[in-house]
């Protein structure tokens, strides 16, 4: 196995829509292994293929029960509303309080090409939504309300200029510090 470097905010690959996977072959299995290693190396709980520069619709995750991969995932149902902190390996160190549905029904395929469906809530449901967004070229910042999004973008701009943004960041996050995804 080998590790990728994680693409970060500003890399155009993170804004593109990934393509469906049409075949599970040896190279896809190796990609999944390498993504899992990259996720662990970054201490993340989830990682989508575009985050390592690969435009395929798949992601890996581990919320404490071992690594899993989902190919061609879609969220077929969602319900509720949950405000929770969220972090992204591609926007390191920035925790944002974001509202999303609290329960989702994910459908996709495993590495044997078998269809899988998973009902998830709380953090796992959040990971699924965040990763599917990555496959559509959507970053968590775009899930913020307008004024909060402006503040988050300002944090990223100021950071790039080497400024201390901790006071501004404190206004953007809820309590808690989930793993980045
Ligand atoms: Ni992310």
Tab-separated table of C-alpha atoms and ligand atoms in Angstrom:
chain	number	residue	atom	x	y	z
A	1	UNK	CA	0.000	0.000	0.000
A	2	UNK	CA	1.041	3.547	-0.478
A	3	UNK	CA	-0.265	6.860	0.593
A	4	UNK	CA	-1.524	9.818	-1.416
A	5	UNK	CA	-1.217	13.447	-0.479
A	6	UNK	CA	-4.616	14.963	0.264
A	7	UNK	CA	-5.655	17.752	-2.128
A	8	UNK	CA	-6.497	20.946	-0.297
A	9	UNK	CA	-8.805	23.914	-0.746
A	10	UNK	CA	-7.970	25.798	-3.924
A	11	UNK	CA	-7.158	22.653	-5.929
A	12	UNK	CA	-9.577	22.639	-8.889
A	13	UNK	CA	-10.050	18.855	-8.649
A	14	UNK	CA	-12.168	19.449	-5.526
A	15	UNK	CA	-14.710	21.427	-7.570
A	16	UNK	CA	-15.286	18.814	-10.268
A	17	UNK	CA	-18.015	16.196	-10.518
A	18	UNK	CA	-16.571	12.680	-10.291
A	19	UNK	CA	-17.471	9.937	-12.775
A	20	UNK	CA	-19.362	6.728	-12.027
A	21	UNK	CA	-17.249	3.609	-11.530
A	22	UNK	CA	-18.219	1.020	-14.152
A	23	UNK	CA	-15.955	-1.833	-13.152
A	24	UNK	CA	-14.439	-3.134	-9.913
A	25	UNK	CA	-11.013	-4.442	-10.875
A	26	UNK	CA	-7.617	-4.866	-9.252
A	27	UNK	CA	-6.635	-1.270	-9.767
A	28	UNK	CA	-9.808	-0.057	-8.050
A	29	UNK	CA	-9.101	-2.355	-5.081
A	30	UNK	CA	-5.566	-0.931	-4.862
A	31	UNK	CA	-6.972	2.591	-5.024
A	32	UNK	CA	-9.282	1.788	-2.104
A	33	UNK	CA	-6.362	0.320	-0.081
A	34	UNK	CA	-4.284	3.418	-0.729
A	35	UNK	CA	-7.175	5.728	0.154
A	36	UNK	CA	-7.680	3.864	3.453
A	37	UNK	CA	-3.975	4.258	4.231
A	38	UNK	CA	-4.153	7.951	3.332
A	39	UNK	CA	-7.234	8.411	5.537
A	40	UNK	CA	-5.507	6.780	8.522
A	41	UNK	CA	-2.295	8.704	7.858
A	42	UNK	CA	-4.337	11.913	8.075
A	43	UNK	CA	-6.316	10.716	11.113
A	44	UNK	CA	-9.518	11.187	9.168
A	45	UNK	CA	-12.786	9.280	9.433
A	46	UNK	CA	-13.644	9.497	5.730
A	47	UNK	CA	-12.018	10.258	2.395
A	48	UNK	CA	-13.478	10.655	-1.088
A	49	UNK	CA	-11.521	9.810	-4.250
A	50	UNK	CA	-11.404	13.433	-5.558
A	51	UNK	CA	-9.548	14.370	-2.358
A	52	UNK	CA	-6.622	12.313	-3.677
A	53	UNK	CA	-7.071	13.653	-7.206
A	54	UNK	CA	-9.025	10.679	-8.582
A	55	UNK	CA	-12.289	11.562	-10.337
A	56	UNK	CA	-14.217	8.417	-9.461
A	57	UNK	CA	-17.406	8.133	-7.441
A	58	UNK	CA	-16.210	6.284	-4.368
A	59	UNK	CA	-15.266	7.003	-0.794
A	60	UNK	CA	-13.821	5.183	2.194
A	61	UNK	CA	-14.682	5.668	5.850
A	62	UNK	CA	-14.030	4.292	9.318
A	63	UNK	CA	-16.030	5.544	12.281
A	64	UNK	CA	-14.421	3.062	14.647
A	65	UNK	CA	-15.603	-0.248	13.234
A	66	UNK	CA	-12.952	-0.813	10.577
A	67	UNK	CA	-12.500	0.515	7.053
A	68	UNK	CA	-15.313	0.370	4.495
A	69	UNK	CA	-15.614	1.502	0.892
A	70	UNK	CA	-18.731	2.608	-0.969
A	71	UNK	CA	-18.755	2.773	-4.776
A	72	UNK	CA	-21.215	4.929	-6.747
A	73	UNK	CA	-22.981	6.071	-3.583
A	74	UNK	CA	-26.253	7.956	-3.618
A	75	UNK	CA	-28.339	9.296	-0.777
A	76	UNK	CA	-31.810	8.049	-1.566
A	77	UNK	CA	-33.581	9.446	1.494
A	78	UNK	CA	-32.831	11.907	4.230
A	79	UNK	CA	-34.764	13.359	7.123
A	80	UNK	CA	-34.485	15.584	10.135
A	81	UNK	CA	-32.075	18.390	10.836
A	82	UNK	CA	-28.874	18.376	12.861
A	83	UNK	CA	-26.485	21.206	13.663
A	84	UNK	CA	-23.073	19.709	14.236
A	85	UNK	CA	-19.419	20.556	13.809
A	86	UNK	CA	-17.754	19.313	10.686
A	87	UNK	CA	-14.135	19.215	9.531
A	88	UNK	CA	-12.636	18.400	6.144
A	89	UNK	CA	-9.196	16.929	5.416
A	90	UNK	CA	-9.101	19.203	2.369
A	91	UNK	CA	-9.672	22.294	4.551
A	92	UNK	CA	-7.429	21.294	7.430
A	93	UNK	CA	-8.073	22.689	10.869
A	94	UNK	CA	-11.296	24.566	10.088
A	95	UNK	CA	-14.307	23.327	12.080
A	96	UNK	CA	-17.666	24.581	10.913
A	97	UNK	CA	-21.037	24.274	12.572
A	98	UNK	CA	-23.294	23.071	9.743
A	99	UNK	CA	-26.962	22.066	9.534
A	100	UNK	CA	-27.730	18.917	7.537
A	101	UNK	CA	-30.328	16.158	7.714
A	102	UNK	CA	-29.594	13.929	10.713
A	103	UNK	CA	-30.605	10.634	9.134
A	104	UNK	CA	-29.820	9.331	5.665
A	105	UNK	CA	-30.312	6.210	3.622
A	106	UNK	CA	-27.243	5.538	1.472
A	107	UNK	CA	-27.213	3.169	-1.467
A	108	UNK	CA	-24.115	2.023	-3.364
A	109	UNK	CA	-21.889	-0.941	-4.120
A	110	UNK	CA	-19.167	-2.734	-2.196
A	111	UNK	CA	-15.865	-4.044	-3.576
A	112	UNK	CA	-17.549	-7.316	-4.591
A	113	UNK	CA	-19.912	-5.342	-6.801
A	114	UNK	CA	-22.842	-6.146	-4.495
A	115	UNK	CA	-25.452	-3.487	-3.868
A	116	UNK	CA	-25.471	-2.212	-0.312
A	117	UNK	CA	-27.870	0.044	1.548
A	118	UNK	CA	-27.017	1.644	4.871
A	119	UNK	CA	-29.200	3.684	7.213
A	120	UNK	CA	-27.060	6.119	9.153
A	121	UNK	CA	-27.590	8.918	11.613
A	122	UNK	CA	-25.437	11.185	13.759
A	123	UNK	CA	-21.755	11.248	12.823
A	124	UNK	CA	-21.888	8.417	10.251
A	125	UNK	CA	-24.817	10.076	8.504
A	126	UNK	CA	-22.812	13.295	8.474
A	127	UNK	CA	-19.772	11.519	6.982
A	128	UNK	CA	-21.904	10.028	4.185
A	129	UNK	CA	-23.365	13.406	3.239
A	130	UNK	CA	-19.970	15.117	3.339
A	131	UNK	CA	-18.349	12.434	1.134
A	132	UNK	CA	-21.160	12.354	-1.436
A	133	UNK	CA	-20.815	16.139	-1.624
A	134	UNK	CA	-17.104	15.701	-2.449
A	135	UNK	CA	-18.096	13.476	-5.396
A	136	UNK	CA	-20.278	16.328	-6.661
A	137	UNK	CA	-17.510	18.905	-6.259
A	138	UNK	CA	-19.184	20.462	-3.219
A	139	UNK	CA	-17.176	21.516	-0.158
A	140	UNK	CA	-18.650	21.923	3.324
A	141	UNK	CA	-18.289	25.701	3.101
A	142	UNK	CA	-21.051	25.722	0.494
A	143	UNK	CA	-23.415	24.183	3.084
A	144	UNK	CA	-23.199	27.300	5.251
A	145	UNK	CA	-25.722	30.109	5.246
A	146	UNK	CA	-24.598	33.129	3.224
A	147	UNK	CA	-23.192	35.271	6.032
A	148	UNK	CA	-21.392	32.351	7.660
A	149	UNK	CA	-19.981	31.287	4.310
A	150	UNK	CA	-18.568	34.754	3.785
A	151	UNK	CA	-16.878	34.574	7.184
A	152	UNK	CA	-15.441	31.123	6.451
A	153	UNK	CA	-14.077	32.298	3.105
A	154	UNK	CA	-12.535	35.277	4.860
A	155	UNK	CA	-10.849	32.942	7.347
A	156	UNK	CA	-9.358	30.976	4.446
A	157	UNK	CA	-8.189	34.147	2.710
A	158	UNK	CA	-6.638	35.565	5.868
A	159	UNK	CA	-4.977	32.256	6.647
A	160	UNK	CA	-3.410	32.222	3.213
A	161	UNK	CA	-1.955	35.634	4.124
A	162	UNK	CA	-0.545	34.226	7.355
A	163	UNK	CA	-2.929	36.120	9.649
A	164	UNK	CA	-4.243	34.863	12.994
A	165	UNK	CA	-7.851	33.810	12.368
A	166	UNK	CA	-8.607	32.111	15.693
A	167	UNK	CA	-11.064	34.788	16.890
A	168	UNK	CA	-13.037	34.622	13.644
A	169	UNK	CA	-12.979	30.818	13.658
A	170	UNK	CA	-14.405	30.728	17.174
A	171	UNK	CA	-17.628	32.264	15.801
A	172	UNK	CA	-18.023	29.595	13.116
A	173	UNK	CA	-17.878	26.365	15.103
A	174	UNK	CA	-20.054	24.537	17.551
A	175	UNK	CA	-18.579	22.687	20.516
A	176	UNK	CA	-16.887	19.405	19.731
A	177	UNK	CA	-14.102	18.208	17.524
A	178	UNK	CA	-15.084	15.343	15.257
A	179	UNK	CA	-12.456	13.779	13.022
A	180	UNK	CA	-12.013	15.399	9.623
A	181	UNK	CA	-13.519	13.734	6.562
B	1	LIG	NI1	-13.939	16.614	3.274
